[in-house]
Amino acid sequence: MGPAARRIYYKTHPLGNSVLGTKESVGALTRDQMHAYFSRRYAANNIVVSAAGNYDWNAFVKLITDACSGWNTDKVGRDHRTEWLGDGGEFLLTR
C-alpha cells in the first residue's frame, strides 16, 4: 500500500503514517536513541524471514543464523496498540 492510499484508508490512525518516519522525526533522534530502538525491536523473536523459489534450505538457514544469531532474544512487546477496522470505500489515485 502506497503512502497516499495508507493516509486515505487509515486517516488519523498511526498506521496511516510512514513506517520510516519523517525527515524531521528521524533527524531529531540521537545515535543512542536509534541504537536503543534497534536493540529493542530488532529481536530474534520479532522477525519473520521467508524465501521462495529454488534455494538451498541449509544455506538459507546458515545465512539467517549468521546474520541474526547475536540479536536480542528478550520479549518484544508493543504498548499502546489500537485496532483499526477501516471505513472501506472506493478511491481512485492517479499519477
mmCIF file of C-alpha atoms in Angstrom:
data_model
loop_
_atom_site.group_PDB
_atom_site.id
_atom_site.type_symbol
_atom_site.label_atom_id
_atom_site.label_comp_id
_atom_site.label_asym_id
_atom_site.label_seq_id
_atom_site.Cartn_x
_atom_site.Cartn_y
_atom_site.Cartn_z
ATOM 1 C CA MET A 1 0.000 0.000 0.000
ATOM 2 C CA GLY A 2 1.437 3.347 -1.011
ATOM 3 C CA PRO A 3 1.649 6.405 1.246
ATOM 4 C CA ALA A 4 -1.402 8.150 -0.286
ATOM 5 C CA ALA A 5 -3.569 5.017 -0.020
ATOM 6 C CA ARG A 6 -2.387 4.453 3.532
ATOM 7 C CA ARG A 7 -3.329 8.013 4.542
ATOM 8 C CA ILE A 8 -6.763 7.742 2.874
ATOM 9 C CA TYR A 9 -7.604 4.397 4.460
ATOM 10 C CA TYR A 10 -6.193 4.881 7.960
ATOM 11 C CA LYS A 11 -6.864 8.615 8.277
ATOM 12 C CA THR A 12 -5.576 9.739 11.697
ATOM 13 C CA HIS A 13 -4.662 6.245 12.951
ATOM 14 C CA PRO A 14 -0.884 5.738 13.409
ATOM 15 C CA LEU A 15 -0.925 3.104 10.642
ATOM 16 C CA GLY A 16 -1.514 5.977 8.219
ATOM 17 C CA ASN A 17 1.954 7.335 8.994
ATOM 18 C CA SER A 18 5.087 6.396 7.119
ATOM 19 C CA VAL A 19 6.828 3.480 8.798
ATOM 20 C CA LEU A 20 10.127 5.249 8.176
ATOM 21 C CA GLY A 21 9.095 8.474 9.883
ATOM 22 C CA THR A 22 9.512 11.975 8.573
ATOM 23 C CA LYS A 23 12.809 13.688 7.860
ATOM 24 C CA GLU A 24 12.207 15.784 10.966
ATOM 25 C CA SER A 25 11.275 12.898 13.277
ATOM 26 C CA VAL A 26 14.231 10.765 12.210
ATOM 27 C CA GLY A 27 16.587 13.755 12.216
ATOM 28 C CA ALA A 28 15.612 14.526 15.815
ATOM 29 C CA LEU A 29 16.772 11.111 17.043
ATOM 30 C CA THR A 30 20.192 10.748 18.590
ATOM 31 C CA ARG A 31 22.513 7.884 17.742
ATOM 32 C CA ASP A 32 21.879 6.356 21.168
ATOM 33 C CA GLN A 33 18.097 6.555 20.731
ATOM 34 C CA MET A 34 18.314 4.858 17.328
ATOM 35 C CA HIS A 35 20.597 2.140 18.668
ATOM 36 C CA ALA A 36 18.311 1.518 21.654
ATOM 37 C CA TYR A 37 15.292 1.218 19.346
ATOM 38 C CA PHE A 38 17.129 -1.202 17.071
ATOM 39 C CA SER A 39 18.301 -3.286 20.015
ATOM 40 C CA ARG A 40 14.803 -3.414 21.487
ATOM 41 C CA ARG A 41 12.743 -4.037 18.329
ATOM 42 C CA TYR A 42 15.041 -5.982 16.015
ATOM 43 C CA ALA A 43 14.962 -9.113 18.104
ATOM 44 C CA ALA A 44 15.263 -12.725 17.030
ATOM 45 C CA ASN A 45 11.738 -13.420 18.263
ATOM 46 C CA ASN A 46 10.271 -10.384 16.471
ATOM 47 C CA ILE A 47 11.241 -11.164 12.900
ATOM 48 C CA VAL A 48 9.869 -13.293 10.097
ATOM 49 C CA VAL A 49 12.150 -14.499 7.349
ATOM 50 C CA SER A 50 10.783 -16.052 4.181
ATOM 51 C CA ALA A 51 12.139 -17.428 0.952
ATOM 52 C CA ALA A 52 10.559 -18.638 -2.250
ATOM 53 C CA GLY A 53 11.812 -20.452 -5.280
ATOM 54 C CA ASN A 54 14.645 -22.885 -5.795
ATOM 55 C CA TYR A 55 17.115 -22.417 -2.934
ATOM 56 C CA ASP A 56 19.305 -24.482 -0.640
ATOM 57 C CA TRP A 57 17.498 -24.743 2.710
ATOM 58 C CA ASN A 58 20.646 -25.414 4.751
ATOM 59 C CA ALA A 59 22.485 -22.488 3.147
ATOM 60 C CA PHE A 60 19.458 -20.274 3.789
ATOM 61 C CA VAL A 61 19.300 -21.237 7.469
ATOM 62 C CA LYS A 62 23.049 -20.645 7.842
ATOM 63 C CA LEU A 63 22.768 -17.237 6.200
ATOM 64 C CA ILE A 64 19.994 -16.136 8.562
ATOM 65 C CA THR A 65 21.694 -17.684 11.601
ATOM 66 C CA ASP A 66 24.974 -15.934 10.804
ATOM 67 C CA ALA A 67 23.207 -12.599 10.293
ATOM 68 C CA CYS A 68 20.833 -12.703 13.285
ATOM 69 C CA SER A 69 22.121 -15.099 15.934
ATOM 70 C CA GLY A 70 23.613 -12.301 18.028
ATOM 71 C CA TRP A 71 20.355 -10.359 18.150
ATOM 72 C CA ASN A 72 18.389 -9.651 21.294
ATOM 73 C CA THR A 73 16.130 -12.544 22.367
ATOM 74 C CA ASP A 74 14.146 -10.690 25.033
ATOM 75 C CA LYS A 75 10.382 -10.481 24.724
ATOM 76 C CA VAL A 76 9.462 -7.658 22.389
ATOM 77 C CA GLY A 77 6.153 -6.156 23.398
ATOM 78 C CA ARG A 78 4.076 -3.421 21.910
ATOM 79 C CA ASP A 79 2.448 -0.781 24.095
ATOM 80 C CA HIS A 80 -0.494 1.374 23.098
ATOM 81 C CA ARG A 81 -1.757 -0.848 20.280
ATOM 82 C CA THR A 82 -5.029 0.227 18.739
ATOM 83 C CA GLU A 83 -7.245 -1.628 16.304
ATOM 84 C CA TRP A 84 -8.427 -0.081 13.075
ATOM 85 C CA LEU A 85 -11.450 -1.534 11.325
ATOM 86 C CA GLY A 86 -11.297 0.908 8.444
ATOM 87 C CA ASP A 87 -14.075 2.743 6.678
ATOM 88 C CA GLY A 88 -13.946 0.951 3.339
ATOM 89 C CA GLY A 89 -14.985 2.688 0.177
ATOM 90 C CA GLU A 90 -13.538 3.251 -3.250
ATOM 91 C CA PHE A 91 -10.804 5.712 -4.114
ATOM 92 C CA LEU A 92 -9.047 6.446 -7.383
ATOM 93 C CA LEU A 93 -5.453 7.566 -7.103
ATOM 94 C CA THR A 94 -3.889 8.867 -10.300
ATOM 95 C CA ARG A 95 -0.320 9.795 -11.003
#
